[in-house]
Short mmCIF file of C-alpha atoms and ligand atoms in Angstrom, two decimals:
data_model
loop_
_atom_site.label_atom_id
_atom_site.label_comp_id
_atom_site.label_asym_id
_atom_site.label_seq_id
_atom_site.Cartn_x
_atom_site.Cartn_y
_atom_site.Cartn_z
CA UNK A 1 -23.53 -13.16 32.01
CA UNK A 2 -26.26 -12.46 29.09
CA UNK A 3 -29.68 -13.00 29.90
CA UNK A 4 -31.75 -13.81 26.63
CA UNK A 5 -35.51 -15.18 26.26
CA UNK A 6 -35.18 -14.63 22.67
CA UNK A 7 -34.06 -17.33 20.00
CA UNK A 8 -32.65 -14.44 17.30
CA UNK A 9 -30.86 -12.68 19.90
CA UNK A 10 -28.95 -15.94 21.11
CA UNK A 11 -28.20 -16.91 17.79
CA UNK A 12 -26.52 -13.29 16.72
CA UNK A 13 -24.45 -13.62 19.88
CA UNK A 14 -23.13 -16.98 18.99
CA UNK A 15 -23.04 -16.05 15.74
CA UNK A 16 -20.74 -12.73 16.89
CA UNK A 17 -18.74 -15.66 18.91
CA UNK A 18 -18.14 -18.09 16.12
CA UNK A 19 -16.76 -15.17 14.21
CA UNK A 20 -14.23 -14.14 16.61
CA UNK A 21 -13.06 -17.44 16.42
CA UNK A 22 -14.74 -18.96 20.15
CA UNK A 23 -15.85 -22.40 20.37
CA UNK A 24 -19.60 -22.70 22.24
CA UNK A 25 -21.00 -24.84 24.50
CA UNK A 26 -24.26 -25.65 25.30
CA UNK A 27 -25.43 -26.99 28.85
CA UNK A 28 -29.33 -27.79 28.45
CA UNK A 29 -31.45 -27.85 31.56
CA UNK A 30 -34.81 -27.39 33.07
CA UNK A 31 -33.09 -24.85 36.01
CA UNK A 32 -33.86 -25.39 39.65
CA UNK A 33 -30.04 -25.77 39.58
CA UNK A 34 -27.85 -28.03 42.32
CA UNK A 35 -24.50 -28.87 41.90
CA UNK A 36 -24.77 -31.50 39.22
CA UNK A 37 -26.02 -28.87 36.81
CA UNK A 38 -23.12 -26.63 38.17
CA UNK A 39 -20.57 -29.87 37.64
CA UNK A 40 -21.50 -29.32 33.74
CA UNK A 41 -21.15 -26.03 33.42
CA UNK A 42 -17.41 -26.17 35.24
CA UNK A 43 -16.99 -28.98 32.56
CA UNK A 44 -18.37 -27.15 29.51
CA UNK A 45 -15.86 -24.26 30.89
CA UNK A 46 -13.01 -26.37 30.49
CA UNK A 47 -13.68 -27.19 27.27
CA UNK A 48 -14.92 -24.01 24.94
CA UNK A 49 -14.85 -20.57 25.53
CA UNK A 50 -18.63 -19.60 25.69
CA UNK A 51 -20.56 -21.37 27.90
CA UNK A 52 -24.51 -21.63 26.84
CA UNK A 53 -26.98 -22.75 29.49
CA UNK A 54 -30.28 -23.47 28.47
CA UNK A 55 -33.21 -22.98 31.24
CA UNK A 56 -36.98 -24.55 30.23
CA UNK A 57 -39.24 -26.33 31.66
CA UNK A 58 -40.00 -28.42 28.48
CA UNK A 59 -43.80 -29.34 28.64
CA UNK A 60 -43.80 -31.65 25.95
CA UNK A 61 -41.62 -34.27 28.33
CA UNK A 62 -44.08 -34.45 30.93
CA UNK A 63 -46.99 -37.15 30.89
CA UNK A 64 -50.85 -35.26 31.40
CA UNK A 65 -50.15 -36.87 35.11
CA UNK A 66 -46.50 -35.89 35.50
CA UNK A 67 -45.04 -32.84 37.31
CA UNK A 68 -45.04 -30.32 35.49
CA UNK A 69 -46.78 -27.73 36.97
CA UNK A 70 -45.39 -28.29 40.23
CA UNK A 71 -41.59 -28.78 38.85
CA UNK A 72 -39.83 -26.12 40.78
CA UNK A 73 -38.98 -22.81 38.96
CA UNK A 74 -36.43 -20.56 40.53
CA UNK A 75 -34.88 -18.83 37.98
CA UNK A 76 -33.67 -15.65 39.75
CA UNK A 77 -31.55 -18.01 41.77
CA UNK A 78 -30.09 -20.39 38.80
CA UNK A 79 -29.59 -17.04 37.44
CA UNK A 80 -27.06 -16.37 40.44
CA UNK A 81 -25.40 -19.67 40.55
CA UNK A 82 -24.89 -19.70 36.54
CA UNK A 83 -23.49 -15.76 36.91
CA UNK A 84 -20.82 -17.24 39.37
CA UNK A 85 -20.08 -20.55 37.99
CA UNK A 86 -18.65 -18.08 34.93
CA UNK A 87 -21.88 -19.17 31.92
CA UNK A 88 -21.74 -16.39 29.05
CA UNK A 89 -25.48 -16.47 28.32
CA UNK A 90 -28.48 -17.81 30.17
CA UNK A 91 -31.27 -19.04 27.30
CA UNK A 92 -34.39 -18.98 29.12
CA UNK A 93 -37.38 -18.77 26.72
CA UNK A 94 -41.34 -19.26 26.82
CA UNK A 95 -43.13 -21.86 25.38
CA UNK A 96 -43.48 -20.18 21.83
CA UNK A 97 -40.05 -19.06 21.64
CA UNK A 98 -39.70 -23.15 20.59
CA UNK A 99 -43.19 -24.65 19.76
CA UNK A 100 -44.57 -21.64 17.59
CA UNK A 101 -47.66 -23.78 17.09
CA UNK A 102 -48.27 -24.28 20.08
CA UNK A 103 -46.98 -28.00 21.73
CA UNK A 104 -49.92 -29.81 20.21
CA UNK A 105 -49.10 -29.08 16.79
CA UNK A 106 -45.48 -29.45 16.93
CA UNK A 107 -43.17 -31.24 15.14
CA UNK A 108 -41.89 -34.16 17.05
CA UNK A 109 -38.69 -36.09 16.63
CA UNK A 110 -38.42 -39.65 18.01
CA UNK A 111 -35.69 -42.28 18.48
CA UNK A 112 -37.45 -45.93 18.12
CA UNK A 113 -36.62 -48.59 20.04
CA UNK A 114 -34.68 -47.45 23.52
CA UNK A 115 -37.42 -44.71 23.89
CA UNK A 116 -40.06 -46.84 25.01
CA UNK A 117 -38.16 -49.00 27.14
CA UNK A 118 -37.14 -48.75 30.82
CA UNK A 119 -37.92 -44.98 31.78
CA UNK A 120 -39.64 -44.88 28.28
CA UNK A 121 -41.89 -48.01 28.97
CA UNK A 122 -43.73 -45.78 32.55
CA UNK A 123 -42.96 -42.50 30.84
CA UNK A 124 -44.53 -42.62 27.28
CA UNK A 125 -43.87 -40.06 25.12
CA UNK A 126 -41.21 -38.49 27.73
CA UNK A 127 -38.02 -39.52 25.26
CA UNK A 128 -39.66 -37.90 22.07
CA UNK A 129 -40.19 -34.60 23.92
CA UNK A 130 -36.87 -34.56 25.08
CA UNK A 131 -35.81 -35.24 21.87
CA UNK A 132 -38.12 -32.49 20.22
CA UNK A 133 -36.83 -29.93 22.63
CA UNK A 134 -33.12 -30.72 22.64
CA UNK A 135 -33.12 -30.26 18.90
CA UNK A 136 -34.41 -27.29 18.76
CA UNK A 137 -32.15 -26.05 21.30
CA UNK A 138 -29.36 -27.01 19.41
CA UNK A 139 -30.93 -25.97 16.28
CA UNK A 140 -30.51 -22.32 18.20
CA UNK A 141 -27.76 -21.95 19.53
CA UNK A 142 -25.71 -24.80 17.47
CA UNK A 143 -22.63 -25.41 20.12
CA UNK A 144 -19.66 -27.38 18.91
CA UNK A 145 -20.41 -29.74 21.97
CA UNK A 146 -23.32 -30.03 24.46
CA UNK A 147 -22.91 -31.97 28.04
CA UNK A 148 -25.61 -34.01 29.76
CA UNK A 149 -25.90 -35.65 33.14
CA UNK A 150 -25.12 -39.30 33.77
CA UNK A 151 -27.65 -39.23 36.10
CA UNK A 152 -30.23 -39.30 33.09
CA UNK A 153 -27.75 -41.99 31.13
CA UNK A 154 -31.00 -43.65 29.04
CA UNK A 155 -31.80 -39.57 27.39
CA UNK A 156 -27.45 -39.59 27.36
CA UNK A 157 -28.38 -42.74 24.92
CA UNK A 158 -31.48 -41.94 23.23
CA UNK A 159 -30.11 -38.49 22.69
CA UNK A 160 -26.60 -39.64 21.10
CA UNK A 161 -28.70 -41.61 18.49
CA UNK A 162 -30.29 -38.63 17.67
CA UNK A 163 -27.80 -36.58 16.49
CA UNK A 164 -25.83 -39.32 15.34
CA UNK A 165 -29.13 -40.50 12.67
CA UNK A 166 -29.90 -36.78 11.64
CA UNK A 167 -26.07 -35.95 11.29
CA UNK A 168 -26.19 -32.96 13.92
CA UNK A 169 -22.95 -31.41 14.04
CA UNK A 170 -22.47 -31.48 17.89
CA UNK A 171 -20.16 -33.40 19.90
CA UNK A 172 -22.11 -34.87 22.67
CA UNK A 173 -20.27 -35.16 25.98
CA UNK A 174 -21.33 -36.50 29.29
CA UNK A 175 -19.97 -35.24 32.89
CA UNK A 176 -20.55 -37.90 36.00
CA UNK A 177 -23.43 -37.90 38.35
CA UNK A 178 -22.76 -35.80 41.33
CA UNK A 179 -24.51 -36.93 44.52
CA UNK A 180 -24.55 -35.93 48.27
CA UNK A 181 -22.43 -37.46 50.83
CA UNK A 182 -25.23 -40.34 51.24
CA UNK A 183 -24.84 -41.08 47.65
CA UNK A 184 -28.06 -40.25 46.64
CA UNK A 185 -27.51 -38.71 43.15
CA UNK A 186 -28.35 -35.12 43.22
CA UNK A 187 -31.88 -34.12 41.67
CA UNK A 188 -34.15 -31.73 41.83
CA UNK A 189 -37.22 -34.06 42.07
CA UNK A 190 -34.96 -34.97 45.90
CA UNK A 191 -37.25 -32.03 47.17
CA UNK A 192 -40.75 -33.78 46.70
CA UNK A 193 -39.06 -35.86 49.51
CA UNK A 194 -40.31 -35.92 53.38
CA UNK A 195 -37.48 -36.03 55.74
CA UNK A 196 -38.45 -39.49 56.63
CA UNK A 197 -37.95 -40.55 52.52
CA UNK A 198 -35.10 -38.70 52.72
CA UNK A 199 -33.27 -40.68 55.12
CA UNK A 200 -34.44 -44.09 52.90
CA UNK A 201 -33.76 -42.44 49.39
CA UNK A 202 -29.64 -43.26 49.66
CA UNK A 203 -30.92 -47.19 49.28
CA UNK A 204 -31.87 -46.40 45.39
CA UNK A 205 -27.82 -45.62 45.05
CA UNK A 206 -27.24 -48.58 47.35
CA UNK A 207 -28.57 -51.32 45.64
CA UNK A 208 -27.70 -50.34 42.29
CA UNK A 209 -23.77 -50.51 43.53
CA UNK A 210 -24.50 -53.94 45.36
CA UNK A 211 -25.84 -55.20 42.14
CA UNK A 212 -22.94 -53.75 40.22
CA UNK A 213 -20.73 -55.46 42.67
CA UNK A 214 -22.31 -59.07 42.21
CA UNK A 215 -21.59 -58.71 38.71
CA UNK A 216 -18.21 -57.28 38.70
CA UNK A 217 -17.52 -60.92 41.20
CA UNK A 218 -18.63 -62.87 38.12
CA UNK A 219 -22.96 -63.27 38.53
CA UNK A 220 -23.90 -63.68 35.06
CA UNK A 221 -27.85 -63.90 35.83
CA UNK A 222 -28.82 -60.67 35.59
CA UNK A 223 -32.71 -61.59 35.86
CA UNK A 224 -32.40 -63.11 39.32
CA UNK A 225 -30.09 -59.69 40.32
CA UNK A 226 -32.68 -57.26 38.81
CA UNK A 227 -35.33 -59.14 41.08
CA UNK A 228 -33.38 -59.30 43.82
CA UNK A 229 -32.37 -55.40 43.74
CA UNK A 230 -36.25 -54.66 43.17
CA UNK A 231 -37.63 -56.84 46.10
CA UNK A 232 -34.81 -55.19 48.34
CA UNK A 233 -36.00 -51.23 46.99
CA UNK A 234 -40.29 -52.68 47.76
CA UNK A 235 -38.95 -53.64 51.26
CA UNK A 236 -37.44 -50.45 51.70
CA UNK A 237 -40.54 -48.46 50.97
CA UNK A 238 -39.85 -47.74 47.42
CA UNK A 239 -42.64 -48.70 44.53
CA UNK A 240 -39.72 -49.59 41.53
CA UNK A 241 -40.83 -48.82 37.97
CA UNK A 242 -37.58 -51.72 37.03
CA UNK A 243 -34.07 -52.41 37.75
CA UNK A 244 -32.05 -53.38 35.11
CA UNK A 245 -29.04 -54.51 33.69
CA UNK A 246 -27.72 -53.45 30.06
CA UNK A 247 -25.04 -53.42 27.98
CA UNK A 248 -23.11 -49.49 28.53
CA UNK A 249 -22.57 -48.79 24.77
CA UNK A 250 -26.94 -49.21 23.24
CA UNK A 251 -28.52 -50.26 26.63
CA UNK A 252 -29.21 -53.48 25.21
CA UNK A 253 -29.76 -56.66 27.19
CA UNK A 254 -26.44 -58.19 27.79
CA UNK A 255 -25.10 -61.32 26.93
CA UNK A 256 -22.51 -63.61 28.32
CA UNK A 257 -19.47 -61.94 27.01
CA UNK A 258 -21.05 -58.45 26.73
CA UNK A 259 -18.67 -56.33 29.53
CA UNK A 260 -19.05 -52.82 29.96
CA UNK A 261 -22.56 -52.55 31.55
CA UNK A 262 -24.39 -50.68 33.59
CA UNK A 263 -27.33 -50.67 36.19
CA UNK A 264 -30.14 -48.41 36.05
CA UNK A 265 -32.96 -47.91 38.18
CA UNK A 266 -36.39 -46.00 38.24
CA UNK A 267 -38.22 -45.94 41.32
CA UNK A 268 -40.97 -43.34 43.41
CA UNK A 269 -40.68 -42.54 46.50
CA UNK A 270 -43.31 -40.93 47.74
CA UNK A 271 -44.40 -38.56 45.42
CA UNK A 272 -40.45 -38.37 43.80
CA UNK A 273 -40.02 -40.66 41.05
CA UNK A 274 -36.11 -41.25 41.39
CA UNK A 275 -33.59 -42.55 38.76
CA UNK A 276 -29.63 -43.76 38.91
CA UNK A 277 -27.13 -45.83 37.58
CA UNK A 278 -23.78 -47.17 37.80
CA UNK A 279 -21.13 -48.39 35.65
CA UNK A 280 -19.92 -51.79 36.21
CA UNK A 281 -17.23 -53.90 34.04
CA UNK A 282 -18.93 -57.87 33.87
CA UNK A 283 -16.11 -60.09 35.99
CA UNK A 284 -15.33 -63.38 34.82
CA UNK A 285 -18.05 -65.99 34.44
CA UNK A 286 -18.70 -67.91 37.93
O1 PAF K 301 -32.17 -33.50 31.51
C1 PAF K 301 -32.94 -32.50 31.48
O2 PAF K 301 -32.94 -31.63 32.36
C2 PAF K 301 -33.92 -32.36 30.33
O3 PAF K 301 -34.43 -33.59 29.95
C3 PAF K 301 -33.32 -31.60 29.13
C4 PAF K 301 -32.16 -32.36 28.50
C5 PAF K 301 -32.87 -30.24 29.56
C6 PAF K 301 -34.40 -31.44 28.05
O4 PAF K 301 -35.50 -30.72 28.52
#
């Protein structure tokens, strides 16, 4: 596997790719890698035949009281895990490899609407720094497709309207949420955890699939669930930034004969402020 912190040197190699006639892939992430970040590269593999995976710690997505000095870096592990997973080229560069001028000066991009809703509404800003970022790093490397977690399905949506609006030729794809055996989804924010949040933190995953359940039986009021799922999180110990129920397609609020939904959820625990969601198909009114 390449190693590159350079953005000219990862565009000649994909440019040497493209040439020979290989398709490219591009896995973006922020490293500290588990095996949900390992579940898209596997994907991305099955797909193209150069895998890209993208490792930084974007600042411009964290809030001046967010994480990100203390988000975990361990990149001569990820660099282990990507090496045997079978990634062509680890893209790990420094701040100014991206934002030349610096973050404050830097040209934003910014999907309205769905970015300052649900994780948007307690994180602002968060959405257009993913945004910013994201295009840039396809701007580099410019993969025929790119994967993203499930896990994070709101950036899945923002980020589809993104490309879609500016006409960025990249298919987006999206590979499941991969969780441990107690269903909690698999993040690396699960290591701000004690062991005693630990053993409570499945409940997040819990009452986002009881929810999905009442609705799949035919519950149509989806204020009363969301209330109902965020009372049950408080008594659990959680502090819930919102449960909700949207439509799958736009994450709008669904109506009667809206079907494919989901549920998502945004809640800290302890110091980990944990997100999840789950699919569910509306049943028949009741
Ligand atoms: O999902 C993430 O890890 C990040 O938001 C992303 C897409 C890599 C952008 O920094």
């Amino acid at each position: 596997m390449q190693f590159l912190r350079d953005a000219g040197a990862v565009r000649r190699t994909v440019a040497a790719w493209s040439a020979a006639g290989d398709s490219v892939a591009l896995v973006p992430t922020m490293g500290n890698l588990h095996a949900g970040h390992i579940a898209l590269v596997e994907a991305a593999r099955r797909r193209v035949a150069r895998v890209v995976v993208s490792i930084f710690v974007n600042p411009t997505q964290f809030g001046p009281r967010e994480d990100f000095a203390a988000y975990p870096r361990t990149l001569p592990a990820d660099r282990r895990l990507l090496g045997a997973a079978g990634a062509d080229l680890l893209f790990a560069p420094g701040v100014k490899a991206l934002y030349p001028h610096d973050t404050h000066r830097a040209v934003t991009v910014s999907v309205p609407g769905l970015s300052g809703e649900l994780c948007g509404a307690s994180r602002p800003g968060h959405f257009d720094g993913v945004c910013s970022v994201v295009l840039r790093l396809l701007n580099v490397v410019r993969p025929e497709v790119a994967l993203f977690g499930e896990k994070d399905f709101q950036q899945l949506a923002i980020l589809r309207r993104l490309v879609a609006d500016l006409q960025v030729p990249v298919a987006m794809a999206c590979v499941a949420t991969v969780r441990e055996p107690d269903g909690l989804a698999m993040s690396s924010r699960n290591q701000y955890l004690t062991p005693a949040e630990r053993s409570v933190a499945p409940l997040l995953a819990e009452t986002l699939r009881d929810c999905a359940k009442r609705i799949a039986a035919g519950r149509k009021d989806y204020a009363r669930l969301e209330r109902d799922a965020v009372r049950r999180l408080r008594a659990g110990g959680f502090r819930p930034d919102y449960v909700a129920v949207r439509t799958a397609n736009d994450l709008a609020r669904p109506g009667p004969d809206d079907r494919r939904l989901r549920v998502l959820a945004a809640a800290w625990l302890g110091r980990a402020r944990l997100i999840d969601n789950v699919p569910v198909s509306a049943g028949s009114r009741r």
